[in-house]
Tab-separated table of N, CA, C and O in Angstrom:
chain	number	residue	atom	x	y	z
A	176	UNK	N	37.587	-3.393	-131.700
A	176	UNK	CA	36.346	-3.820	-131.622
A	176	UNK	C	36.195	-4.753	-130.840
A	176	UNK	O	36.728	-5.226	-130.174
A	177	UNK	N	34.974	-3.699	-129.680
A	177	UNK	CA	34.288	-4.327	-128.772
A	177	UNK	C	34.184	-6.080	-129.163
A	177	UNK	O	33.875	-5.820	-130.440
A	178	UNK	N	33.444	-6.958	-127.812
A	178	UNK	CA	33.623	-8.018	-128.376
A	178	UNK	C	31.857	-7.726	-128.808
A	178	UNK	O	31.195	-8.129	-129.626
A	179	UNK	N	31.089	-7.521	-128.741
A	179	UNK	CA	29.979	-6.486	-128.549
A	179	UNK	C	29.654	-6.299	-130.409
A	179	UNK	O	28.270	-6.051	-130.778
A	180	UNK	N	30.682	-4.867	-130.639
A	180	UNK	CA	30.258	-4.682	-131.949
A	180	UNK	C	30.450	-5.791	-133.208
A	180	UNK	O	30.600	-5.510	-134.369
A	181	UNK	N	31.154	-6.823	-132.216
A	181	UNK	CA	32.250	-7.633	-133.491
A	181	UNK	C	30.931	-8.688	-133.613
A	181	UNK	O	30.729	-9.077	-134.816
A	182	UNK	N	29.944	-8.925	-132.497
A	182	UNK	CA	29.102	-10.026	-132.606
A	182	UNK	C	27.699	-9.394	-133.336
A	182	UNK	O	27.030	-10.264	-134.108
A	183	UNK	N	27.789	-8.046	-132.824
A	183	UNK	CA	26.650	-7.130	-134.181
A	183	UNK	C	26.289	-7.346	-135.253
A	183	UNK	O	26.258	-7.697	-136.486
A	184	UNK	N	28.366	-6.740	-135.682
A	184	UNK	CA	28.842	-7.026	-137.378
A	184	UNK	C	28.447	-9.172	-138.014
A	184	UNK	O	28.428	-9.017	-138.918
A	185	UNK	N	28.963	-9.501	-137.075
A	185	UNK	CA	29.300	-11.196	-137.765
A	185	UNK	C	27.484	-11.225	-138.228
A	185	UNK	O	27.395	-12.021	-139.121
A	186	UNK	N	26.330	-11.284	-136.924
A	186	UNK	CA	25.166	-11.464	-137.291
A	186	UNK	C	24.048	-10.389	-137.950
A	186	UNK	O	23.479	-11.142	-138.600
A	187	UNK	N	25.046	-9.505	-138.530
A	187	UNK	CA	24.634	-8.808	-139.628
A	187	UNK	C	25.230	-9.286	-141.097
A	187	UNK	O	23.841	-9.135	-141.937
A	188	UNK	N	26.511	-9.382	-141.200
A	188	UNK	CA	26.753	-10.221	-142.507
A	188	UNK	C	25.733	-11.738	-142.502
A	188	UNK	O	25.006	-11.656	-143.333
A	189	UNK	N	25.450	-12.559	-141.293
A	189	UNK	CA	25.701	-14.259	-141.712
A	189	UNK	C	23.711	-13.299	-141.598
A	189	UNK	O	23.567	-13.975	-143.598
A	190	UNK	N	22.907	-12.393	-141.690
A	190	UNK	CA	22.148	-12.406	-142.155
A	190	UNK	C	21.980	-11.199	-143.641
A	190	UNK	O	20.609	-11.819	-143.842
A	191	UNK	N	22.740	-10.690	-143.558
A	191	UNK	CA	22.831	-10.394	-144.808
A	191	UNK	C	22.811	-11.725	-145.924
A	191	UNK	O	22.727	-12.227	-147.251
A	192	UNK	N	23.889	-12.088	-145.671
A	192	UNK	CA	24.083	-13.583	-146.833
A	192	UNK	C	23.090	-14.328	-146.619
A	192	UNK	O	22.953	-14.427	-147.924
A	193	UNK	N	22.458	-14.520	-145.883
A	193	UNK	CA	21.614	-15.770	-145.420
A	193	UNK	C	20.279	-14.751	-147.038
A	193	UNK	O	19.592	-15.585	-147.617
A	194	UNK	N	20.118	-13.191	-146.640
A	194	UNK	CA	18.399	-13.005	-147.856
A	194	UNK	C	18.843	-12.955	-149.174
A	194	UNK	O	17.832	-12.858	-149.680
A	195	UNK	N	20.622	-12.432	-149.659
A	195	UNK	CA	20.183	-12.851	-150.850
A	195	UNK	C	20.858	-14.171	-150.859
A	195	UNK	O	19.796	-14.237	-152.301
A	196	UNK	N	21.175	-15.276	-150.419
A	196	UNK	CA	21.684	-16.633	-151.052
A	196	UNK	C	19.562	-16.329	-151.084
A	196	UNK	O	18.924	-17.328	-152.525
A	197	UNK	N	18.823	-16.445	-150.011
A	197	UNK	CA	17.715	-16.179	-149.465
A	197	UNK	C	16.802	-15.728	-151.547
A	197	UNK	O	15.876	-16.909	-151.845
A	198	UNK	N	17.652	-15.056	-151.844
A	198	UNK	CA	16.368	-13.684	-152.771
A	198	UNK	C	16.890	-14.181	-153.666
A	198	UNK	O	16.001	-14.881	-155.070
A	199	UNK	N	18.316	-14.799	-153.841
A	199	UNK	CA	18.421	-15.666	-155.274
A	199	UNK	C	17.659	-17.002	-155.988
A	199	UNK	O	17.999	-17.513	-156.682
A	200	UNK	N	18.223	-18.269	-154.451
A	200	UNK	CA	17.074	-18.842	-154.433
A	200	UNK	C	16.181	-18.503	-154.949
A	200	UNK	O	15.308	-19.415	-155.955
A	201	UNK	N	14.646	-18.077	-154.273
A	201	UNK	CA	13.812	-17.092	-154.722
A	201	UNK	C	13.685	-16.921	-156.500
A	201	UNK	O	12.263	-18.179	-156.731
A	202	UNK	N	14.411	-16.602	-156.759
A	202	UNK	CA	14.259	-15.778	-158.413
A	202	UNK	C	14.640	-17.352	-159.040
A	202	UNK	O	13.624	-17.086	-160.403
A	203	UNK	N	15.346	-17.992	-158.947
A	203	UNK	CA	15.619	-19.280	-160.244
A	203	UNK	C	14.861	-20.451	-159.823
A	203	UNK	O	14.352	-20.867	-160.904
A	204	UNK	N	13.805	-20.755	-158.968
A	204	UNK	CA	12.479	-21.050	-158.233
A	204	UNK	C	11.223	-19.929	-159.969
A	204	UNK	O	10.560	-21.038	-160.242
A	205	UNK	N	11.505	-19.167	-159.730
A	205	UNK	CA	10.592	-18.288	-160.934
A	205	UNK	C	10.764	-18.531	-161.922
A	205	UNK	O	9.958	-18.593	-162.478
A	206	UNK	N	12.604	-18.349	-162.168
A	206	UNK	CA	12.874	-19.380	-163.693
A	206	UNK	C	11.751	-19.349	-163.555
A	206	UNK	O	11.391	-20.648	-165.062
A	207	UNK	N	12.078	-20.895	-162.778
A	207	UNK	CA	12.149	-22.879	-163.117
A	207	UNK	C	10.423	-22.281	-164.077
A	207	UNK	O	10.121	-23.004	-164.296
A	208	UNK	N	9.316	-21.827	-162.922
A	208	UNK	CA	8.377	-21.898	-163.422
A	208	UNK	C	7.408	-21.263	-164.298
A	208	UNK	O	6.675	-21.806	-164.644
A	209	UNK	N	8.228	-19.971	-164.322
A	209	UNK	CA	8.174	-19.505	-165.523
A	209	UNK	C	9.063	-20.088	-166.524
A	209	UNK	O	7.673	-20.458	-168.184
A	210	UNK	N	9.465	-21.009	-166.389
A	210	UNK	CA	9.758	-21.845	-168.693
A	210	UNK	C	9.219	-22.718	-168.128
A	210	UNK	O	8.219	-23.811	-169.355
A	211	UNK	N	9.004	-23.904	-167.030
A	211	UNK	CA	7.621	-24.712	-167.408
A	211	UNK	C	6.375	-24.606	-167.434
A	211	UNK	O	6.104	-24.983	-168.227
A	212	UNK	N	6.162	-23.079	-167.480
A	212	UNK	CA	4.506	-22.168	-167.554
A	212	UNK	C	4.581	-22.677	-169.293
A	212	UNK	O	3.442	-22.254	-170.011
A	213	UNK	N	5.629	-21.777	-170.294
A	213	UNK	CA	5.715	-22.154	-170.931
A	213	UNK	C	5.860	-22.880	-171.408
A	213	UNK	O	4.703	-23.516	-172.943
A	214	UNK	N	6.483	-24.054	-170.934
A	214	UNK	CA	6.518	-26.307	-171.922
A	214	UNK	C	4.987	-25.898	-172.075
A	214	UNK	O	4.534	-26.179	-172.886
A	215	UNK	N	4.241	-25.876	-170.679
A	215	UNK	CA	2.597	-26.108	-171.101
A	215	UNK	C	1.761	-25.685	-170.999
A	215	UNK	O	1.530	-26.303	-172.402
A	216	UNK	N	2.182	-24.599	-171.738
A	216	UNK	CA	1.687	-23.755	-173.252
A	216	UNK	C	1.641	-24.108	-174.936
A	216	UNK	O	0.662	-24.546	-175.409
A	217	UNK	N	2.568	-24.783	-174.544
A	217	UNK	CA	3.049	-25.201	-175.682
A	217	UNK	C	2.463	-26.855	-175.897
A	217	UNK	O	2.217	-26.864	-177.079
A	218	UNK	N	2.736	-27.521	-175.742
A	218	UNK	CA	1.753	-28.744	-175.161
A	218	UNK	C	0.157	-28.314	-175.320
A	218	UNK	O	-0.230	-29.156	-176.437
A	219	UNK	N	-0.060	-26.966	-174.680
A	219	UNK	CA	-1.868	-27.144	-175.142
A	219	UNK	C	-2.252	-27.224	-175.939
A	219	UNK	O	-2.698	-27.201	-176.243
A	220	UNK	N	-1.235	-25.637	-176.751
A	220	UNK	CA	-1.456	-25.465	-178.543
A	220	UNK	C	-1.503	-26.146	-179.045
A	220	UNK	O	-2.152	-26.949	-179.934
A	221	UNK	N	-0.296	-27.856	-178.715
A	221	UNK	CA	-0.264	-28.111	-179.449
A	221	UNK	C	-1.740	-29.791	-179.658
A	221	UNK	O	-1.884	-30.098	-180.315
A	222	UNK	N	-2.069	-29.605	-178.561
A	222	UNK	CA	-2.709	-30.535	-178.496
A	222	UNK	C	-4.182	-29.729	-178.913
A	222	UNK	O	-4.381	-30.819	-178.907
A	223	UNK	N	-4.640	-28.192	-179.085
A	223	UNK	CA	-5.183	-28.427	-179.250
A	223	UNK	C	-5.272	-28.069	-180.161
A	223	UNK	O	-6.378	-28.652	-181.250
A	224	UNK	N	-4.182	-27.914	-181.497
A	224	UNK	CA	-4.143	-28.508	-182.347
A	224	UNK	C	-5.119	-30.231	-183.671
A	224	UNK	O	-5.565	-29.623	-183.904
A	225	UNK	N	-3.974	-30.391	-182.491
A	225	UNK	CA	-4.592	-32.344	-182.437
A	225	UNK	C	-6.422	-32.524	-183.119
A	225	UNK	O	-6.813	-33.115	-183.474
A	226	UNK	N	-6.532	-31.783	-181.867
A	226	UNK	CA	-8.098	-31.915	-181.072
A	226	UNK	C	-9.412	-31.266	-182.151
A	226	UNK	O	-9.963	-31.783	-182.929
A	227	UNK	N	-8.484	-29.695	-183.040
A	227	UNK	CA	-8.804	-29.228	-183.921
A	227	UNK	C	-8.943	-30.706	-185.295
A	227	UNK	O	-10.104	-31.215	-185.981
A	228	UNK	N	-8.188	-30.429	-185.443
A	228	UNK	CA	-7.525	-31.958	-186.909
A	228	UNK	C	-8.486	-32.742	-186.518
A	228	UNK	O	-8.999	-33.372	-187.825
A	229	UNK	N	-8.676	-33.403	-185.179
A	229	UNK	CA	-8.850	-34.589	-184.854
A	229	UNK	C	-10.883	-34.530	-185.400
A	229	UNK	O	-11.741	-34.805	-185.954
A	230	UNK	N	-11.447	-33.298	-184.807
A	230	UNK	CA	-12.659	-32.035	-185.038
A	230	UNK	C	-13.048	-32.268	-186.683
A	230	UNK	O	-13.795	-32.742	-187.225
A	231	UNK	N	-12.055	-31.831	-187.111
A	231	UNK	CA	-11.998	-31.400	-188.675
A	231	UNK	C	-12.493	-33.754	-189.349
A	231	UNK	O	-12.918	-32.824	-190.785
A	232	UNK	N	-10.960	-33.957	-188.650
A	232	UNK	CA	-11.503	-35.712	-189.861
A	232	UNK	C	-12.917	-35.388	-189.792
A	232	UNK	O	-13.670	-36.726	-189.921
A	233	UNK	N	-13.449	-35.698	-187.704
A	233	UNK	CA	-13.992	-36.417	-187.786
A	233	UNK	C	-15.465	-35.577	-187.986
A	233	UNK	O	-16.924	-36.257	-188.900
A	234	UNK	N	-15.723	-34.397	-188.947
A	234	UNK	CA	-17.154	-33.725	-189.167
A	234	UNK	C	-16.020	-33.953	-190.956
A	234	UNK	O	-17.843	-34.673	-191.500
A	235	UNK	N	-15.636	-34.486	-191.918
A	235	UNK	CA	-15.585	-34.636	-193.370
A	235	UNK	C	-15.755	-35.936	-193.446
A	235	UNK	O	-16.733	-37.161	-193.939
A	236	UNK	N	-15.696	-37.128	-192.203
A	236	UNK	CA	-16.056	-37.921	-192.125
A	236	UNK	C	-17.894	-38.192	-191.817
A	236	UNK	O	-18.439	-39.092	-192.530
A	237	UNK	N	-18.325	-37.186	-190.806
A	237	UNK	CA	-20.016	-37.971	-191.034
A	237	UNK	C	-20.377	-36.824	-192.292
A	237	UNK	O	-21.271	-37.782	-192.631
A	238	UNK	N	-19.864	-35.893	-192.502
A	238	UNK	CA	-20.548	-35.511	-194.283
A	238	UNK	C	-20.976	-37.000	-195.072
A	238	UNK	O	-21.240	-37.462	-195.422
A	239	UNK	N	-19.393	-37.605	-195.430
A	239	UNK	CA	-19.179	-38.187	-196.340
A	239	UNK	C	-20.921	-39.480	-196.524
A	239	UNK	O	-20.934	-40.269	-197.198
A	240	UNK	N	-19.932	-39.650	-194.411
A	240	UNK	CA	-21.816	-41.190	-193.928
A	240	UNK	C	-22.910	-40.017	-194.573
A	240	UNK	O	-23.654	-41.111	-194.527
A	241	UNK	N	-23.392	-38.927	-194.462
A	241	UNK	CA	-23.979	-38.394	-194.385
A	241	UNK	C	-25.296	-38.528	-195.720
A	241	UNK	O	-25.993	-38.109	-196.461
A	242	UNK	N	-23.897	-38.323	-196.973
A	242	UNK	CA	-24.009	-38.645	-198.007
A	242	UNK	C	-23.802	-40.037	-197.986
A	242	UNK	O	-24.886	-40.191	-199.514
A	243	UNK	N	-24.097	-40.913	-198.092
A	243	UNK	CA	-24.053	-42.135	-198.554
A	243	UNK	C	-24.824	-42.970	-197.950
A	243	UNK	O	-25.763	-43.251	-198.696
A	244	UNK	N	-25.211	-42.613	-196.812
A	244	UNK	CA	-27.395	-43.238	-196.802
A	244	UNK	C	-27.986	-42.476	-197.682
A	244	UNK	O	-28.997	-42.945	-197.078
A	245	UNK	N	-27.606	-40.918	-197.887
A	245	UNK	CA	-29.105	-40.044	-198.302
A	245	UNK	C	-28.764	-40.817	-199.760
A	245	UNK	O	-30.245	-41.289	-200.407
A	246	UNK	N	-27.421	-41.901	-200.485
A	246	UNK	CA	-27.388	-42.392	-201.274
A	246	UNK	C	-28.370	-43.713	-201.477
A	246	UNK	O	-29.320	-44.048	-202.334
A	247	UNK	N	-28.632	-43.952	-199.939
A	247	UNK	CA	-28.950	-45.406	-200.301
A	247	UNK	C	-30.121	-45.004	-199.971
A	247	UNK	O	-31.081	-46.351	-200.162
A	248	UNK	N	-29.973	-44.528	-198.987
A	248	UNK	CA	-32.301	-44.224	-199.004
A	248	UNK	C	-33.274	-43.596	-199.845
A	248	UNK	O	-34.019	-43.921	-201.068
A	249	UNK	N	-32.021	-42.547	-201.058
A	249	UNK	CA	-32.593	-42.184	-202.452
A	249	UNK	C	-32.533	-44.097	-203.595
A	249	UNK	O	-33.614	-44.109	-204.462
A	250	UNK	N	-31.628	-44.937	-203.360
A	250	UNK	CA	-32.170	-45.685	-204.152
A	250	UNK	C	-33.194	-46.355	-203.310
A	250	UNK	O	-33.630	-47.189	-204.090
A	251	UNK	N	-32.991	-47.037	-202.884
A	251	UNK	CA	-34.582	-47.277	-201.994
A	251	UNK	C	-35.310	-46.893	-202.365
A	251	UNK	O	-36.442	-48.339	-202.644
A	252	UNK	N	-35.631	-45.491	-201.512
A	252	UNK	CA	-36.989	-45.271	-202.463
A	252	UNK	C	-36.966	-45.249	-203.839
A	252	UNK	O	-38.437	-45.610	-203.923
A	253	UNK	N	-36.178	-45.496	-205.150
A	253	UNK	CA	-36.562	-45.418	-206.184
A	253	UNK	C	-36.955	-46.735	-207.022
A	253	UNK	O	-37.721	-46.837	-207.259
A	254	UNK	N	-36.423	-47.748	-205.873
A	254	UNK	CA	-36.678	-48.738	-205.680
A	254	UNK	C	-38.147	-49.643	-205.634
A	254	UNK	O	-38.729	-50.070	-206.757
A	255	UNK	N	-38.223	-48.462	-204.285
A	255	UNK	CA	-39.925	-49.053	-204.041
A	255	UNK	C	-41.132	-48.202	-205.357
A	255	UNK	O	-41.832	-48.871	-205.307
A	256	UNK	N	-40.273	-47.348	-206.106
A	256	UNK	CA	-41.336	-46.296	-205.783
A	256	UNK	C	-41.553	-47.022	-207.672
A	256	UNK	O	-42.193	-47.121	-208.862
A	257	UNK	N	-40.619	-48.158	-208.267
A	257	UNK	CA	-40.147	-48.826	-209.775
A	257	UNK	C	-40.727	-50.257	-210.152
A	257	UNK	O	-41.457	-50.255	-210.622
A	258	UNK	N	-40.847	-50.541	-208.252
A	258	UNK	CA	-41.899	-51.803	-208.209
A	258	UNK	C	-43.368	-51.675	-208.255
A	258	UNK	O	-44.075	-51.238	-208.448
């Protein structure tokens, strides 16, 4: 083999190896990003469920408060009409 063909073979081998390693690293990064995306989605879903639970609690508390207020207003109104 001539020196020129050895150089071309060496350069093409190094380029091929660099390409394979580059693709491998890129695939690993992509897999990591996909896993992180799944973890973020799960976290978002749990936060959403927690927010829905808190909203439902607030709705119940608001209804209780309004019922108590209505009772107080009715009691106050009946006291004023009986006096």
